[in-house]
Amino acid sequence: MKNLLKVALAQISPVWLNKEKTIEKIEKSIVDAAKGNCELIVFGEALLPGYPFWLALTGGAEWNTKTNKEIHAHYVRNSVTIEKGELDSICKLAKEHNIAIYLGIMERAKNRGGHSIYASLVYINQNGEIKSVHRKLQPTYDERLTWAPGDGNGLQVHPLKEFTIGGLNCWENWMPLPRTALYGLGENLHIAVWPGSDHNTKDITRFIARESRSFVISVSSLMQKSDFPEDIPHYYKIVKDAPDILANGGSCIAGPDGEWIVAPVLHKEGLIIETIDFNRVLEERQNFDVVGHYSRPDVTKLHVNRERQSTVSFDD
């Protein structure tokens, strides 16, 4: 039935800062979701190759230190250059299994020189085509020490059966104007990706659902102290003061009335599978539609710049 969509939330830990092995783990999750007849699978923010937890553990704000430089260089080396085909195997699985994918990556942006990295949310459709790459608009707090700010090019939505889906990274979900941009494009299934933990997902997931009268899928990763591989630069300095649990999950789904369909799931690795019904969107839009009958564009209106930003343009 076109109004029903079977979704999988992939709450997994990365093979931290190891691009190749994390891709293998992502691919296994896609195959497992396909076996369950899922039509959409969502992975957490920066899962490939992992969140920069070291910044809070090694004095990440210290200027010009060898420790921070060497870990950062290792991070960049394990980030993804899409233009080199580093997501091709994942795209192939999407097409082979007719499954759409939202995936959080660290992107080495070729059009920005290929050295700075962006927390990007990639959408791959059921034909295995990359349809949008949303670079996080504003890295949060210590993330700014290693991530660059993105642009509006990825503020896009995509059709999937009767749904219109769009997504944001982590604390971007607290930014009213990017949310409104997606609402204005017709979004009714919102994807929110996080590095982990229910303190992020437990409030905003339900709030966005109630504000937008949409389904909201929040997907977080997991991370334990034992997940830090010993072969990373400055391993002992990173783990010295690390807590046992750095990310406890918290993946969840809220319905268009703001109530839980799946409450935050903690400390459990694997797929969370649920079927959602588009008709619920139409039911809840009856009394409130934030960009439709309950809006006043004659009084307030949003302007969005979706141009992909680059420092240099060439006329050849």
PDB file of C-alpha atoms in Angstrom:
ATOM      1  CA  MET A   1       0.000   0.000   0.000  1.00  0.00           C
ATOM      2  CA  LYS A   2       1.359   3.411  -1.009  1.00  0.00           C
ATOM      3  CA  ASN A   3       0.329   5.035   2.259  1.00  0.00           C
ATOM      4  CA  LEU A   4       2.437   2.606   4.325  1.00  0.00           C
ATOM      5  CA  LEU A   5       6.208   2.851   4.636  1.00  0.00           C
ATOM      6  CA  LYS A   6       8.420   0.354   6.455  1.00  0.00           C
ATOM      7  CA  VAL A   7      11.433   2.069   7.988  1.00  0.00           C
ATOM      8  CA  ALA A   8      14.594   0.890   9.745  1.00  0.00           C
ATOM      9  CA  LEU A   9      16.533   2.972  12.266  1.00  0.00           C
ATOM     10  CA  ALA A  10      20.133   1.732  12.302  1.00  0.00           C
ATOM     11  CA  GLN A  11      21.328   2.361  15.845  1.00  0.00           C
ATOM     12  CA  ILE A  12      24.908   1.145  15.549  1.00  0.00           C
ATOM     13  CA  SER A  13      28.400   2.141  16.592  1.00  0.00           C
ATOM     14  CA  PRO A  14      31.056   2.983  13.997  1.00  0.00           C
ATOM     15  CA  VAL A  15      34.372   1.235  13.742  1.00  0.00           C
ATOM     16  CA  TRP A  16      35.642   4.536  15.026  1.00  0.00           C
ATOM     17  CA  LEU A  17      37.656   6.591  12.536  1.00  0.00           C
ATOM     18  CA  ASN A  18      38.033   3.610  10.207  1.00  0.00           C
ATOM     19  CA  LYS A  19      36.261   4.398   6.941  1.00  0.00           C
ATOM     20  CA  GLU A  20      36.543   1.005   5.274  1.00  0.00           C
ATOM     21  CA  LYS A  21      35.391  -1.068   8.258  1.00  0.00           C
ATOM     22  CA  THR A  22      32.555   1.307   9.080  1.00  0.00           C
ATOM     23  CA  ILE A  23      31.322   1.049   5.478  1.00  0.00           C
ATOM     24  CA  GLU A  24      31.262  -2.733   5.891  1.00  0.00           C
ATOM     25  CA  LYS A  25      29.105  -2.361   8.992  1.00  0.00           C
ATOM     26  CA  ILE A  26      26.764   0.042   7.182  1.00  0.00           C
ATOM     27  CA  GLU A  27      26.438  -2.368   4.273  1.00  0.00           C
ATOM     28  CA  LYS A  28      25.502  -5.224   6.612  1.00  0.00           C
ATOM     29  CA  SER A  29      22.785  -3.077   8.176  1.00  0.00           C
ATOM     30  CA  ILE A  30      21.374  -2.266   4.729  1.00  0.00           C
ATOM     31  CA  VAL A  31      21.237  -5.947   3.787  1.00  0.00           C
ATOM     32  CA  ASP A  32      19.589  -6.824   7.113  1.00  0.00           C
ATOM     33  CA  ALA A  33      16.989  -4.073   6.632  1.00  0.00           C
ATOM     34  CA  ALA A  34      16.262  -5.317   3.120  1.00  0.00           C
ATOM     35  CA  LYS A  35      15.681  -8.818   4.483  1.00  0.00           C
ATOM     36  CA  GLY A  36      13.013  -7.253   6.679  1.00  0.00           C
ATOM     37  CA  ASN A  37      11.391  -5.653   3.606  1.00  0.00           C
ATOM     38  CA  CYS A  38      12.274  -2.134   4.751  1.00  0.00           C
ATOM     39  CA  GLU A  39      11.952   0.674   2.222  1.00  0.00           C
ATOM     40  CA  LEU A  40      14.026   3.291   4.087  1.00  0.00           C
ATOM     41  CA  ILE A  41      17.015   2.971   6.412  1.00  0.00           C
ATOM     42  CA  VAL A  42      18.485   5.852   8.414  1.00  0.00           C
ATOM     43  CA  PHE A  43      21.944   6.091  10.040  1.00  0.00           C
ATOM     44  CA  GLY A  44      23.194   8.608  12.626  1.00  0.00           C
ATOM     45  CA  GLU A  45      25.141  11.846  12.262  1.00  0.00           C
ATOM     46  CA  ALA A  46      28.816  11.498  11.267  1.00  0.00           C
ATOM     47  CA  LEU A  47      28.574   7.713  11.617  1.00  0.00           C
ATOM     48  CA  LEU A  48      31.004   7.370   8.732  1.00  0.00           C
ATOM     49  CA  PRO A  49      33.666   7.360  10.156  1.00  0.00           C
ATOM     50  CA  GLY A  50      32.515   8.586  13.602  1.00  0.00           C
ATOM     51  CA  TYR A  51      31.910  11.573  15.840  1.00  0.00           C
ATOM     52  CA  PRO A  52      34.939  13.638  17.080  1.00  0.00           C
ATOM     53  CA  PHE A  53      34.645  12.627  20.718  1.00  0.00           C
ATOM     54  CA  TRP A  54      38.350  13.298  21.268  1.00  0.00           C
ATOM     55  CA  LEU A  55      37.822  17.075  21.252  1.00  0.00           C
ATOM     56  CA  ALA A  56      36.382  17.066  24.761  1.00  0.00           C
ATOM     57  CA  LEU A  57      38.964  14.553  26.024  1.00  0.00           C
ATOM     58  CA  THR A  58      42.323  15.845  24.759  1.00  0.00           C
ATOM     59  CA  GLY A  59      42.095  19.617  25.173  1.00  0.00           C
ATOM     60  CA  GLY A  60      40.763  20.072  21.657  1.00  0.00           C
ATOM     61  CA  ALA A  61      40.824  23.880  21.926  1.00  0.00           C
ATOM     62  CA  GLU A  62      44.539  24.020  22.679  1.00  0.00           C
ATOM     63  CA  TRP A  63      46.296  25.952  19.940  1.00  0.00           C
ATOM     64  CA  ASN A  64      48.884  24.412  17.619  1.00  0.00           C
ATOM     65  CA  THR A  65      49.394  21.131  19.501  1.00  0.00           C
ATOM     66  CA  LYS A  66      50.789  18.033  17.827  1.00  0.00           C
ATOM     67  CA  THR A  67      48.105  15.881  19.473  1.00  0.00           C
ATOM     68  CA  ASN A  68      45.176  17.764  17.948  1.00  0.00           C
ATOM     69  CA  LYS A  69      46.860  18.098  14.568  1.00  0.00           C
ATOM     70  CA  GLU A  70      47.628  14.376  14.275  1.00  0.00           C
ATOM     71  CA  ILE A  71      44.157  13.220  15.346  1.00  0.00           C
ATOM     72  CA  HIS A  72      42.552  15.739  12.998  1.00  0.00           C
ATOM     73  CA  ALA A  73      44.699  14.552  10.088  1.00  0.00           C
ATOM     74  CA  HIS A  74      43.684  10.943  10.810  1.00  0.00           C
ATOM     75  CA  TYR A  75      40.031  12.043  10.870  1.00  0.00           C
ATOM     76  CA  VAL A  76      40.297  13.807   7.525  1.00  0.00           C
ATOM     77  CA  ARG A  77      41.992  10.784   5.941  1.00  0.00           C
ATOM     78  CA  ASN A  78      39.066   8.614   7.004  1.00  0.00           C
ATOM     79  CA  SER A  79      36.396  11.045   5.809  1.00  0.00           C
ATOM     80  CA  VAL A  80      34.495  10.566   2.547  1.00  0.00           C
ATOM     81  CA  THR A  81      35.146  12.165  -0.835  1.00  0.00           C
ATOM     82  CA  ILE A  82      31.922  11.452  -2.697  1.00  0.00           C
ATOM     83  CA  GLU A  83      33.399  12.398  -6.081  1.00  0.00           C
ATOM     84  CA  LYS A  84      35.925   9.562  -5.763  1.00  0.00           C
ATOM     85  CA  GLY A  85      33.086   7.023  -5.615  1.00  0.00           C
ATOM     86  CA  GLU A  86      33.586   6.186  -1.951  1.00  0.00           C
ATOM     87  CA  LEU A  87      29.819   5.687  -1.479  1.00  0.00           C
ATOM     88  CA  ASP A  88      29.396   3.608  -4.652  1.00  0.00           C
ATOM     89  CA  SER A  89      29.080   0.276  -2.855  1.00  0.00           C
ATOM     90  CA  ILE A  90      26.345   1.710  -0.624  1.00  0.00           C
ATOM     91  CA  CYS A  91      24.525   3.163  -3.636  1.00  0.00           C
ATOM     92  CA  LYS A  92      24.738  -0.232  -5.342  1.00  0.00           C
ATOM     93  CA  LEU A  93      23.081  -1.907  -2.357  1.00  0.00           C
ATOM     94  CA  ALA A  94      20.316   0.716  -2.351  1.00  0.00           C
ATOM     95  CA  LYS A  95      19.508  -0.094  -5.971  1.00  0.00           C
ATOM     96  CA  GLU A  96      19.889  -3.851  -5.560  1.00  0.00           C
ATOM     97  CA  HIS A  97      17.516  -3.952  -2.583  1.00  0.00           C
ATOM     98  CA  ASN A  98      15.207  -1.095  -3.624  1.00  0.00           C
ATOM     99  CA  ILE A  99      15.813   0.733  -0.355  1.00  0.00           C
ATOM    100  CA  ALA A 100      16.308   4.462   0.262  1.00  0.00           C
ATOM    101  CA  ILE A 101      19.056   5.600   2.640  1.00  0.00           C
ATOM    102  CA  TYR A 102      19.849   8.585   4.834  1.00  0.00           C
ATOM    103  CA  LEU A 103      23.473   8.414   5.967  1.00  0.00           C
ATOM    104  CA  GLY A 104      25.540  10.768   8.117  1.00  0.00           C
ATOM    105  CA  ILE A 105      29.109  11.150   6.841  1.00  0.00           C
ATOM    106  CA  MET A 106      32.150  13.325   7.309  1.00  0.00           C
ATOM    107  CA  GLU A 107      32.601  14.785   3.826  1.00  0.00           C
ATOM    108  CA  ARG A 108      35.874  15.991   2.279  1.00  0.00           C
ATOM    109  CA  ALA A 109      34.291  18.522  -0.007  1.00  0.00           C
ATOM    110  CA  LYS A 110      36.095  18.579  -3.333  1.00  0.00           C
ATOM    111  CA  ASN A 111      34.567  21.910  -4.356  1.00  0.00           C
ATOM    112  CA  ARG A 112      36.058  23.474  -1.197  1.00  0.00           C
ATOM    113  CA  GLY A 113      39.581  22.213  -1.883  1.00  0.00           C
ATOM    114  CA  GLY A 114      39.284  18.743  -0.353  1.00  0.00           C
ATOM    115  CA  HIS A 115      40.967  19.452   2.994  1.00  0.00           C
ATOM    116  CA  SER A 116      38.206  20.819   5.219  1.00  0.00           C
ATOM    117  CA  ILE A 117      35.459  18.442   6.345  1.00  0.00           C
ATOM    118  CA  TYR A 118      31.705  18.828   6.717  1.00  0.00           C
ATOM    119  CA  ALA A 119      29.116  16.894   8.701  1.00  0.00           C
ATOM    120  CA  SER A 120      26.940  15.913   5.764  1.00  0.00           C
ATOM    121  CA  LEU A 121      23.635  14.075   5.536  1.00  0.00           C
ATOM    122  CA  VAL A 122      23.414  12.114   2.280  1.00  0.00           C
ATOM    123  CA  TYR A 123      20.158  10.916   0.741  1.00  0.00           C
ATOM    124  CA  ILE A 124      20.355   7.953  -1.658  1.00  0.00           C
ATOM    125  CA  ASN A 125      17.125   6.973  -3.383  1.00  0.00           C
ATOM    126  CA  GLN A 126      15.840   3.483  -4.192  1.00  0.00           C
ATOM    127  CA  ASN A 127      17.580   3.616  -7.581  1.00  0.00           C
ATOM    128  CA  GLY A 128      20.945   4.057  -5.870  1.00  0.00           C
ATOM    129  CA  GLU A 129      21.251   7.732  -6.859  1.00  0.00           C
ATOM    130  CA  ILE A 130      22.651  10.372  -4.507  1.00  0.00           C
ATOM    131  CA  LYS A 131      19.947  13.040  -4.620  1.00  0.00           C
ATOM    132  CA  SER A 132      21.169  15.476  -1.962  1.00  0.00           C
ATOM    133  CA  VAL A 133      24.154  16.127   0.296  1.00  0.00           C
ATOM    134  CA  HIS A 134      23.271  18.465   3.141  1.00  0.00           C
ATOM    135  CA  ARG A 135      26.305  20.003   4.832  1.00  0.00           C
ATOM    136  CA  LYS A 136      25.509  20.935   8.425  1.00  0.00           C
ATOM    137  CA  LEU A 137      24.868  24.671   8.530  1.00  0.00           C
ATOM    138  CA  GLN A 138      26.351  25.334  11.958  1.00  0.00           C
ATOM    139  CA  PRO A 139      28.651  22.911  13.771  1.00  0.00           C
ATOM    140  CA  THR A 140      27.940  22.898  17.495  1.00  0.00           C
ATOM    141  CA  TYR A 141      30.389  24.147  20.142  1.00  0.00           C
ATOM    142  CA  ASP A 142      33.592  22.035  20.046  1.00  0.00           C
ATOM    143  CA  GLU A 143      32.603  20.546  16.652  1.00  0.00           C
ATOM    144  CA  ARG A 144      33.707  23.886  15.185  1.00  0.00           C
ATOM    145  CA  LEU A 145      37.295  22.943  15.995  1.00  0.00           C
ATOM    146  CA  THR A 146      37.259  20.210  13.352  1.00  0.00           C
ATOM    147  CA  TRP A 147      34.139  20.707  11.140  1.00  0.00           C
ATOM    148  CA  ALA A 148      33.502  23.519   8.659  1.00  0.00           C
ATOM    149  CA  PRO A 149      30.069  25.243   8.369  1.00  0.00           C
ATOM    150  CA  GLY A 150      27.984  24.187   5.384  1.00  0.00           C
ATOM    151  CA  ASP A 151      25.437  25.891   3.137  1.00  0.00           C
ATOM    152  CA  GLY A 152      21.791  25.711   2.111  1.00  0.00           C
ATOM    153  CA  ASN A 153      22.240  23.559  -0.998  1.00  0.00           C
ATOM    154  CA  GLY A 154      21.154  20.403   0.798  1.00  0.00           C
ATOM    155  CA  LEU A 155      17.886  21.823   2.118  1.00  0.00           C
ATOM    156  CA  GLN A 156      15.996  19.463  -0.170  1.00  0.00           C
ATOM    157  CA  VAL A 157      13.104  17.023   0.126  1.00  0.00           C
ATOM    158  CA  HIS A 158      12.509  13.770  -1.716  1.00  0.00           C
ATOM    159  CA  PRO A 159       9.487  11.674  -2.685  1.00  0.00           C
ATOM    160  CA  LEU A 160       9.181   8.181  -1.229  1.00  0.00           C
ATOM    161  CA  LYS A 161       5.831   6.530  -1.896  1.00  0.00           C
ATOM    162  CA  GLU A 162       3.266   9.051  -0.598  1.00  0.00           C
ATOM    163  CA  PHE A 163       5.777  10.647   1.768  1.00  0.00           C
ATOM    164  CA  THR A 164       7.942  13.709   1.247  1.00  0.00           C
ATOM    165  CA  ILE A 165      11.105  13.321   3.301  1.00  0.00           C
ATOM    166  CA  GLY A 166      13.825  15.735   4.369  1.00  0.00           C
ATOM    167  CA  GLY A 167      16.476  15.818   7.050  1.00  0.00           C
ATOM    168  CA  LEU A 168      18.729  17.844   9.329  1.00  0.00           C
ATOM    169  CA  ASN A 169      21.827  17.147  11.402  1.00  0.00           C
ATOM    170  CA  CYS A 170      21.742  17.180  15.205  1.00  0.00           C
ATOM    171  CA  TRP A 171      21.268  20.656  16.698  1.00  0.00           C
ATOM    172  CA  GLU A 172      20.212  22.012  13.293  1.00  0.00           C
ATOM    173  CA  ASN A 173      16.898  20.500  14.296  1.00  0.00           C
ATOM    174  CA  TRP A 174      16.603  23.261  16.920  1.00  0.00           C
ATOM    175  CA  MET A 175      16.937  25.947  14.194  1.00  0.00           C
ATOM    176  CA  PRO A 176      13.415  27.161  13.311  1.00  0.00           C
ATOM    177  CA  LEU A 177      14.242  28.550   9.872  1.00  0.00           C
ATOM    178  CA  PRO A 178      15.884  25.439   8.326  1.00  0.00           C
ATOM    179  CA  ARG A 179      12.943  23.433   9.668  1.00  0.00           C
ATOM    180  CA  THR A 180      10.560  25.891   8.037  1.00  0.00           C
ATOM    181  CA  ALA A 181      12.426  25.618   4.734  1.00  0.00           C
ATOM    182  CA  LEU A 182      11.763  21.875   4.702  1.00  0.00           C
ATOM    183  CA  TYR A 183       8.149  22.318   5.773  1.00  0.00           C
ATOM    184  CA  GLY A 184       7.671  24.754   2.891  1.00  0.00           C
ATOM    185  CA  LEU A 185       8.918  22.113   0.460  1.00  0.00           C
ATOM    186  CA  GLY A 186       6.138  19.786   1.623  1.00  0.00           C
ATOM    187  CA  GLU A 187       8.062  17.664   4.115  1.00  0.00           C
ATOM    188  CA  ASN A 188       5.872  15.260   6.089  1.00  0.00           C
ATOM    189  CA  LEU A 189       8.523  12.758   7.204  1.00  0.00           C
ATOM    190  CA  HIS A 190      11.385  14.499   8.986  1.00  0.00           C
ATOM    191  CA  ILE A 191      14.730  12.765   9.505  1.00  0.00           C
ATOM    192  CA  ALA A 192      16.829  13.981  12.449  1.00  0.00           C
ATOM    193  CA  VAL A 193      20.271  12.402  12.816  1.00  0.00           C
ATOM    194  CA  TRP A 194      22.407  12.569  15.950  1.00  0.00           C
ATOM    195  CA  PRO A 195      25.783  11.293  17.197  1.00  0.00           C
ATOM    196  CA  GLY A 196      23.942   9.720  20.107  1.00  0.00           C
ATOM    197  CA  SER A 197      22.100   9.990  23.413  1.00  0.00           C
ATOM    198  CA  ASP A 198      18.507  10.428  24.465  1.00  0.00           C
ATOM    199  CA  HIS A 199      19.186  13.833  26.051  1.00  0.00           C
ATOM    200  CA  ASN A 200      19.215  15.058  22.442  1.00  0.00           C
ATOM    201  CA  THR A 201      16.267  13.130  21.058  1.00  0.00           C
ATOM    202  CA  LYS A 202      13.699  12.887  23.850  1.00  0.00           C
ATOM    203  CA  ASP A 203      12.323  16.442  23.588  1.00  0.00           C
ATOM    204  CA  ILE A 204      12.965  17.805  20.100  1.00  0.00           C
ATOM    205  CA  THR A 205      11.665  14.708  18.292  1.00  0.00           C
ATOM    206  CA  ARG A 206       8.180  15.098  19.718  1.00  0.00           C
ATOM    207  CA  PHE A 207       8.288  18.882  19.414  1.00  0.00           C
ATOM    208  CA  ILE A 208       9.068  18.828  15.670  1.00  0.00           C
ATOM    209  CA  ALA A 209       6.380  16.212  15.104  1.00  0.00           C
ATOM    210  CA  ARG A 210       3.775  18.330  16.863  1.00  0.00           C
ATOM    211  CA  GLU A 211       4.926  21.582  15.234  1.00  0.00           C
ATOM    212  CA  SER A 212       4.968  20.158  11.713  1.00  0.00           C
ATOM    213  CA  ARG A 213       2.233  17.526  12.071  1.00  0.00           C
ATOM    214  CA  SER A 214       4.705  15.116  10.466  1.00  0.00           C
ATOM    215  CA  PHE A 215       6.363  11.859  11.355  1.00  0.00           C
ATOM    216  CA  VAL A 216       9.799  12.406  12.862  1.00  0.00           C
ATOM    217  CA  ILE A 217      12.512   9.737  12.857  1.00  0.00           C
ATOM    218  CA  SER A 218      15.501  10.434  15.094  1.00  0.00           C
ATOM    219  CA  VAL A 219      18.483   8.129  14.687  1.00  0.00           C
ATOM    220  CA  SER A 220      21.506   8.114  16.979  1.00  0.00           C
ATOM    221  CA  SER A 221      24.672   6.084  17.089  1.00  0.00           C
ATOM    222  CA  LEU A 222      26.273   4.262  19.993  1.00  0.00           C
ATOM    223  CA  MET A 223      29.741   4.740  21.429  1.00  0.00           C
ATOM    224  CA  GLN A 224      31.489   3.179  24.413  1.00  0.00           C
ATOM    225  CA  LYS A 225      34.973   3.714  25.765  1.00  0.00           C
ATOM    226  CA  SER A 226      35.797   0.188  24.619  1.00  0.00           C
ATOM    227  CA  ASP A 227      34.951   1.208  21.021  1.00  0.00           C
ATOM    228  CA  PHE A 228      38.051   3.402  20.691  1.00  0.00           C
ATOM    229  CA  PRO A 229      40.534   1.355  18.614  1.00  0.00           C
ATOM    230  CA  GLU A 230      44.051   1.177  20.000  1.00  0.00           C
ATOM    231  CA  ASP A 231      45.648   1.970  16.632  1.00  0.00           C
ATOM    232  CA  ILE A 232      44.325   5.553  16.463  1.00  0.00           C
ATOM    233  CA  PRO A 233      46.739   8.427  17.151  1.00  0.00           C
ATOM    234  CA  HIS A 234      47.065   9.291  20.855  1.00  0.00           C
ATOM    235  CA  TYR A 235      44.773   6.459  21.952  1.00  0.00           C
ATOM    236  CA  TYR A 236      45.907   6.526  25.583  1.00  0.00           C
ATOM    237  CA  LYS A 237      45.368  10.253  25.905  1.00  0.00           C
ATOM    238  CA  ILE A 238      41.842   9.906  24.467  1.00  0.00           C
ATOM    239  CA  VAL A 239      40.738   7.075  26.747  1.00  0.00           C
ATOM    240  CA  LYS A 240      42.438   8.368  29.907  1.00  0.00           C
ATOM    241  CA  ASP A 241      39.451  10.465  31.009  1.00  0.00           C
ATOM    242  CA  ALA A 242      36.771   9.043  28.697  1.00  0.00           C
ATOM    243  CA  PRO A 243      33.498   7.941  30.326  1.00  0.00           C
ATOM    244  CA  ASP A 244      32.410   4.343  29.824  1.00  0.00           C
ATOM    245  CA  ILE A 245      29.424   5.491  27.729  1.00  0.00           C
ATOM    246  CA  LEU A 246      29.828   8.381  25.295  1.00  0.00           C
ATOM    247  CA  ALA A 247      26.622   7.844  23.288  1.00  0.00           C
ATOM    248  CA  ASN A 248      23.740   5.714  24.567  1.00  0.00           C
ATOM    249  CA  GLY A 249      21.538   5.736  21.467  1.00  0.00           C
ATOM    250  CA  GLY A 250      18.097   7.238  21.936  1.00  0.00           C
ATOM    251  CA  SER A 251      16.755   6.509  18.449  1.00  0.00           C
ATOM    252  CA  CYS A 252      12.987   6.972  18.279  1.00  0.00           C
ATOM    253  CA  ILE A 253       9.923   7.778  16.165  1.00  0.00           C
ATOM    254  CA  ALA A 254       7.170  10.292  16.910  1.00  0.00           C
ATOM    255  CA  GLY A 255       3.870  10.457  15.067  1.00  0.00           C
ATOM    256  CA  PRO A 256       2.227  13.586  13.616  1.00  0.00           C
ATOM    257  CA  ASP A 257       0.360  14.137  16.904  1.00  0.00           C
ATOM    258  CA  GLY A 258       3.661  14.373  18.777  1.00  0.00           C
ATOM    259  CA  GLU A 259       3.198  11.092  20.610  1.00  0.00           C
ATOM    260  CA  TRP A 260       5.689   8.238  20.632  1.00  0.00           C
ATOM    261  CA  ILE A 261       5.442   5.452  18.107  1.00  0.00           C
ATOM    262  CA  VAL A 262       8.823   4.186  19.299  1.00  0.00           C
ATOM    263  CA  ALA A 263      10.140   5.787  22.496  1.00  0.00           C
ATOM    264  CA  PRO A 264      13.920   6.350  22.725  1.00  0.00           C
ATOM    265  CA  VAL A 265      15.791   3.049  22.636  1.00  0.00           C
ATOM    266  CA  LEU A 266      18.895   2.967  24.854  1.00  0.00           C
ATOM    267  CA  HIS A 267      22.067   0.845  24.921  1.00  0.00           C
ATOM    268  CA  LYS A 268      20.821  -1.515  22.202  1.00  0.00           C
ATOM    269  CA  GLU A 269      22.674  -2.005  18.927  1.00  0.00           C
ATOM    270  CA  GLY A 270      20.814  -3.065  15.818  1.00  0.00           C
ATOM    271  CA  LEU A 271      17.821  -2.195  13.660  1.00  0.00           C
ATOM    272  CA  ILE A 272      14.615  -0.672  14.987  1.00  0.00           C
ATOM    273  CA  ILE A 273      11.887  -1.443  12.438  1.00  0.00           C
ATOM    274  CA  GLU A 274       8.433   0.141  12.237  1.00  0.00           C
ATOM    275  CA  THR A 275       5.695   0.768   9.641  1.00  0.00           C
ATOM    276  CA  ILE A 276       4.225   4.265   9.423  1.00  0.00           C
ATOM    277  CA  ASP A 277       0.963   5.338   7.787  1.00  0.00           C
ATOM    278  CA  PHE A 278       0.825   8.519   5.666  1.00  0.00           C
ATOM    279  CA  ASN A 279      -2.881   8.956   6.412  1.00  0.00           C
ATOM    280  CA  ARG A 280      -1.926  10.062   9.934  1.00  0.00           C
ATOM    281  CA  VAL A 281      -0.291  13.159   8.412  1.00  0.00           C
ATOM    282  CA  LEU A 282      -3.511  14.200   6.680  1.00  0.00           C
ATOM    283  CA  GLU A 283      -5.515  13.619   9.851  1.00  0.00           C
ATOM    284  CA  GLU A 284      -3.306  15.888  11.961  1.00  0.00           C
ATOM    285  CA  ARG A 285      -3.016  18.620   9.302  1.00  0.00           C
ATOM    286  CA  GLN A 286      -6.794  19.095   9.613  1.00  0.00           C
ATOM    287  CA  ASN A 287      -6.426  21.535  12.496  1.00  0.00           C
ATOM    288  CA  PHE A 288      -2.864  22.857  11.997  1.00  0.00           C
ATOM    289  CA  ASP A 289      -0.591  23.212   8.972  1.00  0.00           C
ATOM    290  CA  VAL A 290       2.428  25.393   9.696  1.00  0.00           C
ATOM    291  CA  VAL A 291       3.021  26.443   6.058  1.00  0.00           C
ATOM    292  CA  GLY A 292      -0.544  25.937   4.799  1.00  0.00           C
ATOM    293  CA  HIS A 293      -3.850  27.069   6.260  1.00  0.00           C
ATOM    294  CA  TYR A 294      -2.257  28.138   9.560  1.00  0.00           C
ATOM    295  CA  SER A 295       0.367  30.408   7.971  1.00  0.00           C
ATOM    296  CA  ARG A 296       0.377  34.114   7.089  1.00  0.00           C
ATOM    297  CA  PRO A 297       2.896  34.642   4.262  1.00  0.00           C
ATOM    298  CA  ASP A 298       1.606  38.198   3.831  1.00  0.00           C
ATOM    299  CA  VAL A 299       3.062  38.926   7.282  1.00  0.00           C
ATOM    300  CA  THR A 300       6.068  36.580   7.667  1.00  0.00           C
ATOM    301  CA  LYS A 301       8.012  34.854   4.904  1.00  0.00           C
ATOM    302  CA  LEU A 302      11.346  32.998   4.724  1.00  0.00           C
ATOM    303  CA  HIS A 303      14.020  33.488   2.038  1.00  0.00           C
ATOM    304  CA  VAL A 304      16.417  30.559   1.485  1.00  0.00           C
ATOM    305  CA  ASN A 305      19.728  30.615  -0.407  1.00  0.00           C
ATOM    306  CA  ARG A 306      20.343  27.111  -1.777  1.00  0.00           C
ATOM    307  CA  GLU A 307      23.409  27.959  -3.833  1.00  0.00           C
ATOM    308  CA  ARG A 308      26.313  25.581  -3.218  1.00  0.00           C
ATOM    309  CA  GLN A 309      29.029  27.787  -1.767  1.00  0.00           C
ATOM    310  CA  SER A 310      32.598  27.690  -3.066  1.00  0.00           C
ATOM    311  CA  THR A 311      35.529  30.041  -2.644  1.00  0.00           C
ATOM    312  CA  VAL A 312      36.559  29.939  -6.315  1.00  0.00           C
ATOM    313  CA  SER A 313      34.632  29.785  -9.579  1.00  0.00           C
ATOM    314  CA  PHE A 314      36.247  29.309 -12.974  1.00  0.00           C
ATOM    315  CA  ASP A 315      35.239  30.441 -16.429  1.00  0.00           C
ATOM    316  CA  ASP A 316      36.978  27.986 -18.788  1.00  0.00           C
TER     317      ASP A 316
END
